[in-house]
Short mmCIF file of C-alpha atoms and ligand atoms in Angstrom, two decimals:
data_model
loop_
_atom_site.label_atom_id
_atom_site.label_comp_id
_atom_site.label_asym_id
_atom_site.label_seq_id
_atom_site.Cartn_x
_atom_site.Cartn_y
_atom_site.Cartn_z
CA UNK A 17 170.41 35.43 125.13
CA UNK A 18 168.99 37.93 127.31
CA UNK A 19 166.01 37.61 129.02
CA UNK A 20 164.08 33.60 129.37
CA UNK A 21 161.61 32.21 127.53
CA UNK A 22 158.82 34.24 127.13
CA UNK A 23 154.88 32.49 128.68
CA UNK A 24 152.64 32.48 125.49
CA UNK A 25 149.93 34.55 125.95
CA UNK A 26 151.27 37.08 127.76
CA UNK A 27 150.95 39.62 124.70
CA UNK A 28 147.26 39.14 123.94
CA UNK A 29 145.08 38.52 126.99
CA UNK A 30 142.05 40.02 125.95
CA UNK A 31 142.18 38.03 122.69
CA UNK A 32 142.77 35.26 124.03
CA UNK A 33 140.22 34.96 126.62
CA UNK A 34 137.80 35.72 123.29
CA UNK A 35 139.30 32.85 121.71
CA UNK A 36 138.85 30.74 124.93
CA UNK A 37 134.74 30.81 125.42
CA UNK A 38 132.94 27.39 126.09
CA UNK A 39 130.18 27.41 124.36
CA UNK A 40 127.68 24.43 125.01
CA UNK A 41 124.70 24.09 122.59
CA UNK A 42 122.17 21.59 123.96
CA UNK A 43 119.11 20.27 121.36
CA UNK A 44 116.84 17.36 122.48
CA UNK A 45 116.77 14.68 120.24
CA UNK A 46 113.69 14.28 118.15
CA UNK A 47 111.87 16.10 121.00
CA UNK A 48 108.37 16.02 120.46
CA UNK A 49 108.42 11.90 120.44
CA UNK A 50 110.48 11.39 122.56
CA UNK A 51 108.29 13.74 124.95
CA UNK A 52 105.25 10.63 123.70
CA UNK A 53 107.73 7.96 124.87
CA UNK A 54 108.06 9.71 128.43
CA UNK A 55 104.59 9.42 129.37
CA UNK A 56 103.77 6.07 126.95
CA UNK A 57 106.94 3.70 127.14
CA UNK A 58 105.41 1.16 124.92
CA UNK A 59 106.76 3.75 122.39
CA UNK A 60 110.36 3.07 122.61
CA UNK A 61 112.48 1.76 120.41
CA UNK A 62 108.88 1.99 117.88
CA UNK A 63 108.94 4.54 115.48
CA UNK A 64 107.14 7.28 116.19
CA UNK A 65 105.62 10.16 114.48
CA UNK A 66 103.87 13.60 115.93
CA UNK A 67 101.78 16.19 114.05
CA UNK A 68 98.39 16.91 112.92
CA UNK A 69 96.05 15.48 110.38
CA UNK A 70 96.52 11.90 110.18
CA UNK A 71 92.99 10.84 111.59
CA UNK A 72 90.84 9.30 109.15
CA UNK A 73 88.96 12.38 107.06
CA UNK A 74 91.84 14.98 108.13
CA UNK A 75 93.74 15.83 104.49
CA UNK A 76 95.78 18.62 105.65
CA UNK A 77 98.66 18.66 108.32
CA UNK A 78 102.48 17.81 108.74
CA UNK A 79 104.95 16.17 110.50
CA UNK A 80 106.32 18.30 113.58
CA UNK A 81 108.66 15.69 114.38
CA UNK A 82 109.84 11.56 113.78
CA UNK A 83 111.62 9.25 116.21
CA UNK A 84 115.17 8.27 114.34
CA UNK A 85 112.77 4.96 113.75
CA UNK A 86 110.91 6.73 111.57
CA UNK A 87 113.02 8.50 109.79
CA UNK A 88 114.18 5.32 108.74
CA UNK A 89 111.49 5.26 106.81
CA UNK A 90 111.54 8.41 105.40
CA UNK A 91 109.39 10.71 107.61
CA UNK A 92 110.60 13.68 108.89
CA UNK A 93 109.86 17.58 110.25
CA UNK A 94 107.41 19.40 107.91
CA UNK A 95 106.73 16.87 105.33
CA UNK A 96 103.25 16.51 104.69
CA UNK A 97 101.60 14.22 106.62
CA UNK A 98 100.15 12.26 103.62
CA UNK A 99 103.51 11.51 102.39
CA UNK A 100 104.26 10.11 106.30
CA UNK A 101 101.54 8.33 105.82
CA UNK A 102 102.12 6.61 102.02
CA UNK A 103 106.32 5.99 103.47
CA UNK A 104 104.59 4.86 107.21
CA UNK A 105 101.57 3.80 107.26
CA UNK A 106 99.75 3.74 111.04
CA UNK A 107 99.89 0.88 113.69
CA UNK A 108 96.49 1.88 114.26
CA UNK A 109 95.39 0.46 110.64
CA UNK A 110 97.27 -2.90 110.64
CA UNK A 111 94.31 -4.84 110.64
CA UNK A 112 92.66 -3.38 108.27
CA UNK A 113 95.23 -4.13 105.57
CA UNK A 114 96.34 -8.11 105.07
CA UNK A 115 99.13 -6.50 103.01
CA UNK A 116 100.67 -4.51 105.49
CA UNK A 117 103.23 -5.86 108.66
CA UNK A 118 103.81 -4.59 111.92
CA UNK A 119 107.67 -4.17 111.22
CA UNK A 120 105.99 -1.40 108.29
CA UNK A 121 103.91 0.18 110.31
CA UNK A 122 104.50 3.44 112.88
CA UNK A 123 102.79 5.10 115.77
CA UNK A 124 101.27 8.32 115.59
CA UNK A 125 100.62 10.94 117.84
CA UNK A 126 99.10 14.29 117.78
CA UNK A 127 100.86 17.55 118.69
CA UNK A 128 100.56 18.44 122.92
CA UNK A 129 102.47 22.04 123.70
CA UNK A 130 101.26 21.39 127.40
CA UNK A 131 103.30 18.88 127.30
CA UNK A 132 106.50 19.10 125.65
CA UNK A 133 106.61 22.58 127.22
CA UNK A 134 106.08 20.83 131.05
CA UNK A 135 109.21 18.68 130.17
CA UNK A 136 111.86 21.26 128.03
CA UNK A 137 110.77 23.16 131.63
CA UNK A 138 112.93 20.02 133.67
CA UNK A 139 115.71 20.18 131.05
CA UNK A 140 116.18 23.77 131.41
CA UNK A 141 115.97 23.71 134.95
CA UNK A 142 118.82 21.39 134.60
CA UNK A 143 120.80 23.43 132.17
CA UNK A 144 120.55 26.41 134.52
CA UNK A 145 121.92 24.47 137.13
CA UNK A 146 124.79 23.96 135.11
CA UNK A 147 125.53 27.42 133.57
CA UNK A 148 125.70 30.88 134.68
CA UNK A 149 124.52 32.02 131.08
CA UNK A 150 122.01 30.26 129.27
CA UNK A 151 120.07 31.63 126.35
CA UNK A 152 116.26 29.58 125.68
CA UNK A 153 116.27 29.44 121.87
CA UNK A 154 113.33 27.04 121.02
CA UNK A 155 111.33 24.97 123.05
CA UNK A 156 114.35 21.87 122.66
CA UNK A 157 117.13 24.05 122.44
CA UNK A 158 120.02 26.17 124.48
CA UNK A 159 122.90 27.82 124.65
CA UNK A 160 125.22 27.61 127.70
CA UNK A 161 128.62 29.76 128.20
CA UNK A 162 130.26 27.60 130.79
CA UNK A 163 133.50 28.80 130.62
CA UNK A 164 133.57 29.66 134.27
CA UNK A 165 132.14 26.40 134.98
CA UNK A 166 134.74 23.96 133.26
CA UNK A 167 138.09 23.88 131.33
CA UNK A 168 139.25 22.50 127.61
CA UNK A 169 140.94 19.86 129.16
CA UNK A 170 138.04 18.80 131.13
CA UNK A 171 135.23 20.06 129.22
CA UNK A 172 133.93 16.33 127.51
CA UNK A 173 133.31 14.99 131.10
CA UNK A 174 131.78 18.08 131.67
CA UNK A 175 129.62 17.80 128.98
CA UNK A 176 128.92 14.35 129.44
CA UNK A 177 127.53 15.02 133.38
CA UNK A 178 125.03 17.80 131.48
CA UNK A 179 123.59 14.72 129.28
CA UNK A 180 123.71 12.43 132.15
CA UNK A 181 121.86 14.72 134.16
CA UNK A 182 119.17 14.89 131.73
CA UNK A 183 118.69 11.25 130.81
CA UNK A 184 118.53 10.45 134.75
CA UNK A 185 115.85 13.13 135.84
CA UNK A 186 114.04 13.92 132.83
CA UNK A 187 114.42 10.69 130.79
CA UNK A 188 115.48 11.83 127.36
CA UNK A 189 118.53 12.43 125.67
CA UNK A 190 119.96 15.38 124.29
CA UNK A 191 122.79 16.00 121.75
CA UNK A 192 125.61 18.66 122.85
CA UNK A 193 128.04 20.21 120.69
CA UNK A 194 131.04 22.27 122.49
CA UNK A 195 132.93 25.21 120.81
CA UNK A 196 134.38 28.44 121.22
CA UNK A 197 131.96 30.33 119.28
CA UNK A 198 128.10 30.05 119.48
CA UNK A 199 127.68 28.83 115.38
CA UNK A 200 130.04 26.21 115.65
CA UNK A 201 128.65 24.40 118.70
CA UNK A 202 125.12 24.92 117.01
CA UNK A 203 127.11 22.62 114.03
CA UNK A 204 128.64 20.61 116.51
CA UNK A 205 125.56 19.75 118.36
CA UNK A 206 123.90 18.63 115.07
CA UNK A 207 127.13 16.43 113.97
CA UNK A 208 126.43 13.21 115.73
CA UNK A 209 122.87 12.91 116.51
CA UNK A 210 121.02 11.28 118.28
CA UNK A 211 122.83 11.51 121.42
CA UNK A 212 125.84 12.94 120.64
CA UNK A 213 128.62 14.89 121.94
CA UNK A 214 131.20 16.67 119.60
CA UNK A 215 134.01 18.65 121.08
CA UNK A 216 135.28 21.58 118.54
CA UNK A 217 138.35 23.08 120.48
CA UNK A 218 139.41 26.83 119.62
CA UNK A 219 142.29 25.45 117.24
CA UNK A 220 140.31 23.15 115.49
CA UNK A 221 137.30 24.74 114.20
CA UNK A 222 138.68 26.06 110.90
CA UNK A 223 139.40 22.26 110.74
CA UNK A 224 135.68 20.97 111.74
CA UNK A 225 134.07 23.26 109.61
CA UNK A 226 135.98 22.65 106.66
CA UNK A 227 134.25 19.85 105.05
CA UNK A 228 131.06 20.32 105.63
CA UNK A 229 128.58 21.71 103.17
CA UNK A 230 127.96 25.61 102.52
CA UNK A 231 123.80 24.83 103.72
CA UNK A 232 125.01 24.22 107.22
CA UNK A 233 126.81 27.59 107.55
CA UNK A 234 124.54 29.72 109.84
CA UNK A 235 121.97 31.91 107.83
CA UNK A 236 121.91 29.73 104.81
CA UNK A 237 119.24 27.89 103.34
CA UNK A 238 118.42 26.53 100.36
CA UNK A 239 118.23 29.35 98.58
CA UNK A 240 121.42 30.79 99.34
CA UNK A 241 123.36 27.68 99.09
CA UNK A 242 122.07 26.95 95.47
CA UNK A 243 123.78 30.79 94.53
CA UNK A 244 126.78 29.60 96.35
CA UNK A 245 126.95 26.57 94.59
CA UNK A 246 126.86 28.37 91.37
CA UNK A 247 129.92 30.33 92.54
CA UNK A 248 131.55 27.17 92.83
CA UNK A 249 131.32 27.21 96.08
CA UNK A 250 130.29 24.05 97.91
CA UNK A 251 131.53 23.55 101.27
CA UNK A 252 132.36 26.00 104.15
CA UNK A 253 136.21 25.62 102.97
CA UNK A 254 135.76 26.55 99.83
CA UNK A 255 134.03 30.01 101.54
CA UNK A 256 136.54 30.43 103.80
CA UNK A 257 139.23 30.29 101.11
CA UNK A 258 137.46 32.41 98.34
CA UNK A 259 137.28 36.00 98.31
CA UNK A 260 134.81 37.65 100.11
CA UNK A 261 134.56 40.75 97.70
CA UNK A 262 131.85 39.08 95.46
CA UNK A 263 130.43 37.61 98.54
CA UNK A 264 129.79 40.81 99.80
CA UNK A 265 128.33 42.16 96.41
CA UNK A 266 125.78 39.60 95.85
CA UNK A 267 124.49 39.00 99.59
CA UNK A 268 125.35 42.56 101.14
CA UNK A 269 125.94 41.73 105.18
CA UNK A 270 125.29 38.58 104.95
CA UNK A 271 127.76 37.57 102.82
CA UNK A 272 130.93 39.07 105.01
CA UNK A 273 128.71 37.28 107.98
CA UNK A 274 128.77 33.98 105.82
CA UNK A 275 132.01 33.89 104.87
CA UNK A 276 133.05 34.93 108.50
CA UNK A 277 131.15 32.01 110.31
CA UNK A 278 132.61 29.93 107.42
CA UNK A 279 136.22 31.04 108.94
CA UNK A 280 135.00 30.19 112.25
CA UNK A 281 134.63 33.62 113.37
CA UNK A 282 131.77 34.89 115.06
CA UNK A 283 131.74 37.44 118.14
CA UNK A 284 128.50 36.72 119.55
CA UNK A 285 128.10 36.50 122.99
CA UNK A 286 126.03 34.20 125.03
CA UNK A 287 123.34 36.41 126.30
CA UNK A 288 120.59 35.22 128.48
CA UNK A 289 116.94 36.37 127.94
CA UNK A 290 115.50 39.38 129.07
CA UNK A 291 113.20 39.77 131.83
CA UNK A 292 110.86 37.34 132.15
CA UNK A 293 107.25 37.37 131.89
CA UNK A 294 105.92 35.80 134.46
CA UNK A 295 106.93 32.84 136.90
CA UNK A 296 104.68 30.12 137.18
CA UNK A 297 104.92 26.40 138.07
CA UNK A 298 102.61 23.85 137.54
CA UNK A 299 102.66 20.16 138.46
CA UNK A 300 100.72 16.55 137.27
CA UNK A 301 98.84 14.53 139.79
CA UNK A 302 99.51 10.74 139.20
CA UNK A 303 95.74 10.37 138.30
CA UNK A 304 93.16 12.47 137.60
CA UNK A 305 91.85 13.78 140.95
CA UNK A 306 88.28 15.40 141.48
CA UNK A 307 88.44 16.06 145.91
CA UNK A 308 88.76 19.33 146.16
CA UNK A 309 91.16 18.65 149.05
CA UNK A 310 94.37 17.57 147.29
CA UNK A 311 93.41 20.67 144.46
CA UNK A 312 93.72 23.33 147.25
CA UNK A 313 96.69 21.88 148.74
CA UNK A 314 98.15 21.29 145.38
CA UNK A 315 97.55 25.09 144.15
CA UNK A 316 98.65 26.18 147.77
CA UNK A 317 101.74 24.54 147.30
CA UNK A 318 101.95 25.91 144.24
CA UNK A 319 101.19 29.77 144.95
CA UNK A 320 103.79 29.53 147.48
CA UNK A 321 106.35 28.13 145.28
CA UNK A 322 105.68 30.85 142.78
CA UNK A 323 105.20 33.63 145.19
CA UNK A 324 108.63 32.75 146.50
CA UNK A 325 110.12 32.59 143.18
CA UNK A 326 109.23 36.17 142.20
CA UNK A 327 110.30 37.45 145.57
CA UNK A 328 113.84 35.92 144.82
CA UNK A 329 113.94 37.94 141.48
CA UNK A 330 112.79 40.87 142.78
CA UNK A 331 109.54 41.20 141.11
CA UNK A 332 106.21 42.62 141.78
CA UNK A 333 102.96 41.16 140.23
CA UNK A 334 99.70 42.34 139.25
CA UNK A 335 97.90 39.45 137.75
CA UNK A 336 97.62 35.84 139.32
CA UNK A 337 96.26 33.16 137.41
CA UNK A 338 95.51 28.86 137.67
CA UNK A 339 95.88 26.72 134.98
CA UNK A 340 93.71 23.28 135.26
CA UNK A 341 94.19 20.33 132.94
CA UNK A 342 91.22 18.19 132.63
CA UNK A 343 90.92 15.25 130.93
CA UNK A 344 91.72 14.41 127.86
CA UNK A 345 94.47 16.86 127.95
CA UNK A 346 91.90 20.11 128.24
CA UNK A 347 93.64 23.34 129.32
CA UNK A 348 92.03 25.70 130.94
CA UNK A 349 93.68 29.54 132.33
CA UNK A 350 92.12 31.69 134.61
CA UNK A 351 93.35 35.21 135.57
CA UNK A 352 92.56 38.04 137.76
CA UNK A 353 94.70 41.45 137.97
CA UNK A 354 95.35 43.78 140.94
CA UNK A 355 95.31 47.73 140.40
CA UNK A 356 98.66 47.61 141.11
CA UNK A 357 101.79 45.54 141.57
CA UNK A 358 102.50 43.41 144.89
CA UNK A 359 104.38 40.80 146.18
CA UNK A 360 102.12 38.92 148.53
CA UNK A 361 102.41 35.76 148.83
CA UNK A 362 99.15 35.25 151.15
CA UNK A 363 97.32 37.15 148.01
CA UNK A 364 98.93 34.87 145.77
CA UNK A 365 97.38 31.95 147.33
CA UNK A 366 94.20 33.76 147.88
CA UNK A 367 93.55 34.38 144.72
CA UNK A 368 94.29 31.14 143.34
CA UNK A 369 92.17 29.14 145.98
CA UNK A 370 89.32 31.69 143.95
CA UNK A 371 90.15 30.98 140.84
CA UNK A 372 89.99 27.30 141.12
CA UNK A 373 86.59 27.27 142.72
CA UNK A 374 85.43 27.03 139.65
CA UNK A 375 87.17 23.83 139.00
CA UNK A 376 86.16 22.01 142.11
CA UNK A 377 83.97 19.50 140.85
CA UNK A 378 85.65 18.51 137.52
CA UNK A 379 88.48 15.98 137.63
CA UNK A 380 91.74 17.56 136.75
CA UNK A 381 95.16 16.20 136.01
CA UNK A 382 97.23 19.14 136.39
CA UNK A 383 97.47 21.94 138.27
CA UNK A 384 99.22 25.49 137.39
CA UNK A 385 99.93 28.69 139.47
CA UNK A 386 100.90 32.04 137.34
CA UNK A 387 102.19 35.87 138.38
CA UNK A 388 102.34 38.10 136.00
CA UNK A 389 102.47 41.64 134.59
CA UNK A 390 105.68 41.83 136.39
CA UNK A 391 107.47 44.98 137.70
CA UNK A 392 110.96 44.79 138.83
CA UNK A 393 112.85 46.78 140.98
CA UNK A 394 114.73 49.54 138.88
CA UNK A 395 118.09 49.11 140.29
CA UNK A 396 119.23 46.23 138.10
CA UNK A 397 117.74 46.99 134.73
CA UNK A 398 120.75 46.90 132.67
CA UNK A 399 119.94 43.32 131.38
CA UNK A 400 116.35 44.21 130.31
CA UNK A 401 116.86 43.27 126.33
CA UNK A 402 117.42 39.92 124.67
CA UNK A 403 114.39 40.12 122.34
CA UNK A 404 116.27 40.19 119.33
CA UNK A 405 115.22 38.53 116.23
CA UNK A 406 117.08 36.68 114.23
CA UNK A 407 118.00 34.20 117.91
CA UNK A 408 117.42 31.21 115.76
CA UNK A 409 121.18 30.18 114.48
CA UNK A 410 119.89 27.17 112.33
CA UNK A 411 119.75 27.60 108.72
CA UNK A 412 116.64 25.80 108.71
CA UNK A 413 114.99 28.83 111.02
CA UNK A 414 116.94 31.42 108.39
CA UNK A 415 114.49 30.18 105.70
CA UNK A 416 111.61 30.00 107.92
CA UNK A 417 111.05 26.50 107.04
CA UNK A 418 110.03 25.77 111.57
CA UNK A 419 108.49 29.22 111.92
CA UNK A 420 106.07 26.95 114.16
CA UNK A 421 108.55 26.79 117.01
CA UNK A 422 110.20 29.74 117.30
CA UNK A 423 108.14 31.39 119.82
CA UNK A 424 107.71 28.51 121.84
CA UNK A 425 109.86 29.85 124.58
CA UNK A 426 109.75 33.28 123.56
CA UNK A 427 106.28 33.63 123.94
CA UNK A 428 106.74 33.54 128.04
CA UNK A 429 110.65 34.27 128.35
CA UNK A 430 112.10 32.16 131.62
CA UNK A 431 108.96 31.05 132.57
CA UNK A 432 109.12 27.94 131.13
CA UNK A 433 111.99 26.83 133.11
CA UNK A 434 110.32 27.50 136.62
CA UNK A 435 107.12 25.08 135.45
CA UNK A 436 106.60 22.01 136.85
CA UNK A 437 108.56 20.17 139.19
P1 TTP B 501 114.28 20.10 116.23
O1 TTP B 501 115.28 20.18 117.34
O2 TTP B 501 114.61 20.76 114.95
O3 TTP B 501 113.96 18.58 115.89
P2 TTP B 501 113.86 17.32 116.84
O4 TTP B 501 114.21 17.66 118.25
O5 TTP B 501 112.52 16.69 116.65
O6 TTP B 501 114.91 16.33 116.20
P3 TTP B 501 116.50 16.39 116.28
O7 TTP B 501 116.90 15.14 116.99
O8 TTP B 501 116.94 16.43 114.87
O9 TTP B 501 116.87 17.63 117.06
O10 TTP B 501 112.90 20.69 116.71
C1 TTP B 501 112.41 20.53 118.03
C2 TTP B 501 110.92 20.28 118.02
O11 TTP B 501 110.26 21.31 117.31
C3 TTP B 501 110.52 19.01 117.30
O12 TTP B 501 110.55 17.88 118.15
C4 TTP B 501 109.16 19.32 116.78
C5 TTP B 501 109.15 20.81 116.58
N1 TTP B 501 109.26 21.13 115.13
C6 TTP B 501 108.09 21.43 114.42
O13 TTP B 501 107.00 21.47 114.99
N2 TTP B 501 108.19 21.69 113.08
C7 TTP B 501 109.38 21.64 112.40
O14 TTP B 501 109.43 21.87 111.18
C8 TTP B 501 110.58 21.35 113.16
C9 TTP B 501 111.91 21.29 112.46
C10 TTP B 501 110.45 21.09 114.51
MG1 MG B 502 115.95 18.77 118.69
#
């Protein structure tokens, strides 16, 4: 009986603060329609499909995306669009087909990046209000380390204020799954859709992952889970338990990394994106305007916005550009560069008020201020990096099966989150 009980932890801090990450991953729910329902409410509740090639005389296209509705039927992400179309038929053709009812039928709706990327710009506005580290995977999709920001025992109301947050300003829901590590709150977040929130504390993920089967392990698709299927192997517990020798010797790397993330293990940290490209910000008028008036107010506002924005971050610009949307939904970019890099906010507006000119007798319903071919300032370089491939943790990316959405964000780095407000 010599010395008093001894505090857990005190042995293996630097473990344990490893252990102890909150990791947040956030993923709209069936994003591109529920994007359509934003700006046409008569869509809710309806189910709703979005892709190309469903017009009359179109034969080839697919499904980007289906409300739950229509999944209900069926329909979902990179089917064909002629097998949508035999499980759910369109509203649009009701009455030309006595057979048909209204309860059979679905909306469709083709694809609008302008669009979607204008709103995933709000949500990620919000989710970098909530995070100090947030890493832009896709277009619908982020991961947030908050564990400076919240605690285990408090992290669900946490969690629940991030959705909230999102449903009240942007007006769609999102589906969050917490963890230590960044693969199991990518499984987490995908457990309970739509709208759903699954909690995976550090001593229960060996638990959560158990069950479910080997396809959902990060980096496996079908391919991979057939072989591991015919090693008798059919659900992340069964990895986790087998030997990883013959892992290893049929899938190389990826085999200790399955059978790792199968264990719950994975050392990745949240890392935000690398520089960004540009800043821009762009905003909708109500209507469609054509005065020239509210346009040069509305791209002064915006220059200064931007302008301001780049000044906070420390960057230098050599190319402004305007971005007008005309009706239907017509985009249009303009550009001019600088020899050389400035921050001038006077030459921001300038230059824009130029580059709309162009523009000043067409109606427009949106209006968009970029800077780019940005220079920073070379003290605080370290973080330049965070192109890696390989971001996308979903085994549906690993087999390249939504190849169409990867670079959404990557394409323009932060800038997506600074458009629009
Ligand atoms: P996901 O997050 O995979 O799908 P989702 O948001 O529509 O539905 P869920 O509720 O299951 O998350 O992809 C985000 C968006 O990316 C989706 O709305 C449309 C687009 N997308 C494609 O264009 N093609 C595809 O094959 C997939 C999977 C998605
Ligand atoms: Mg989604």
């Amino acid at each position: 009986m010599a010395d008093g009980p001894q505090l857990p932890g005190v042995a293996g801090d630097v473990d344990e603060d490893e252990e102890n990450r909150i990791v947040l991953h956030v993923d709209a729910d069936c994003f591109y329609a529920a994007c359509e329902r934003l700006r046409d409410p008569d869509l809710r509740g309806e189910p709703v499909v979005v892709g190309m090639g469903y017009e009359p005389g179109e034969t080839v296209g697919a499904v980007a995306t289906a409300s739950y509705e229509a999944r209900e039927f069926g329909v979902e992400s990179a089917q064909a669009i002629s097998t949508a179309l035999e499980r759910l038929p369109r509203r649009a053709d009701l009455q030309d087909d006595p057979e048909l009812t209204r309860a059979e039928t679905g909306h469709y709706r083709p694809v609008d990046m302008d669009h979607y990327e204008s709103v995933a710009a709000e949500v990620k506005a919000i989710l970098h209000d909530c995070a100090d580290v947030v890493r832009e995977v896709s277009v619908d999709e982020a991961y947030l380390d908050v564990t400076d920001r919240t605690a285990w025992e408090v992290v669900d109301g946490f969690a629940r204020h991030v959705k909230d947050r999102v449903r009240r300003e942007v007006g769609i829901t999102v589906s969050i799954g917490v963890a230590p590590t960044m693969s199991a709150a990518k499984i987490a977040s995908d457990f309970d859709k739509p709208d759903g929130l699954t909690v995976v504390r550090p001593d229960e993920v060996r638990e959560f992952l158990s069950p479910l089967e080997v396809d959902l392990l990060y980096g496996v698709g079908p391919v991979t889970a057939r072989e591991l299927r015919e090693l008798g192997l059919e659900t992340a517990g069964d990895v986790a338990a087998a030997d990883p020798g013959p892992l290893v010797e049929r899938f190389g790397e990826r085999g200790r990394e399955i059978y790792d993330r199968a264990r719950g293990e994975d050392d990745r940290e949240v890392e935000p994106r690398g520089r960004p490209k540009s800043f821009s910000r762009e905003s909708a008028f109500g209507s469609p305007v054509e005065e020239p008036g509210p346009k040069r107010e509305g791209i002064e506002t915006l220059a200064a916005a931007v302008a301001d924005r780049a000044r906070r971050e420390g960057a230098m610009y050599r190319t402004v550009g305007v971005k007008a949307v005309t009706p239907p939904y017509d985009v249009h970019t303009r550009e001019r560069s600088l020899p050389g890099p400035v921050d001038d906010p006077d030459l921001v507006s300038e230059i824009a008020l130029e580059l709309l000119t162009e523009f000043d007798d067409r109606r427009v319903r949106k209006l968009g201020v970029r800077v780019s071919n940005l220079e920073f300032a070379a003290t605080d370089q370290a973080s330049l990096d965070g192109w890696s491939a390989g971001d996308r943790g979903s085994s549906a990316g690993a087999d390249g099966t939504d190849a169409s959405l990867a670079s959404e964000t990557a394409a323009d780095g932060q800038t997506s989150l600074e458009d629009f407000s």
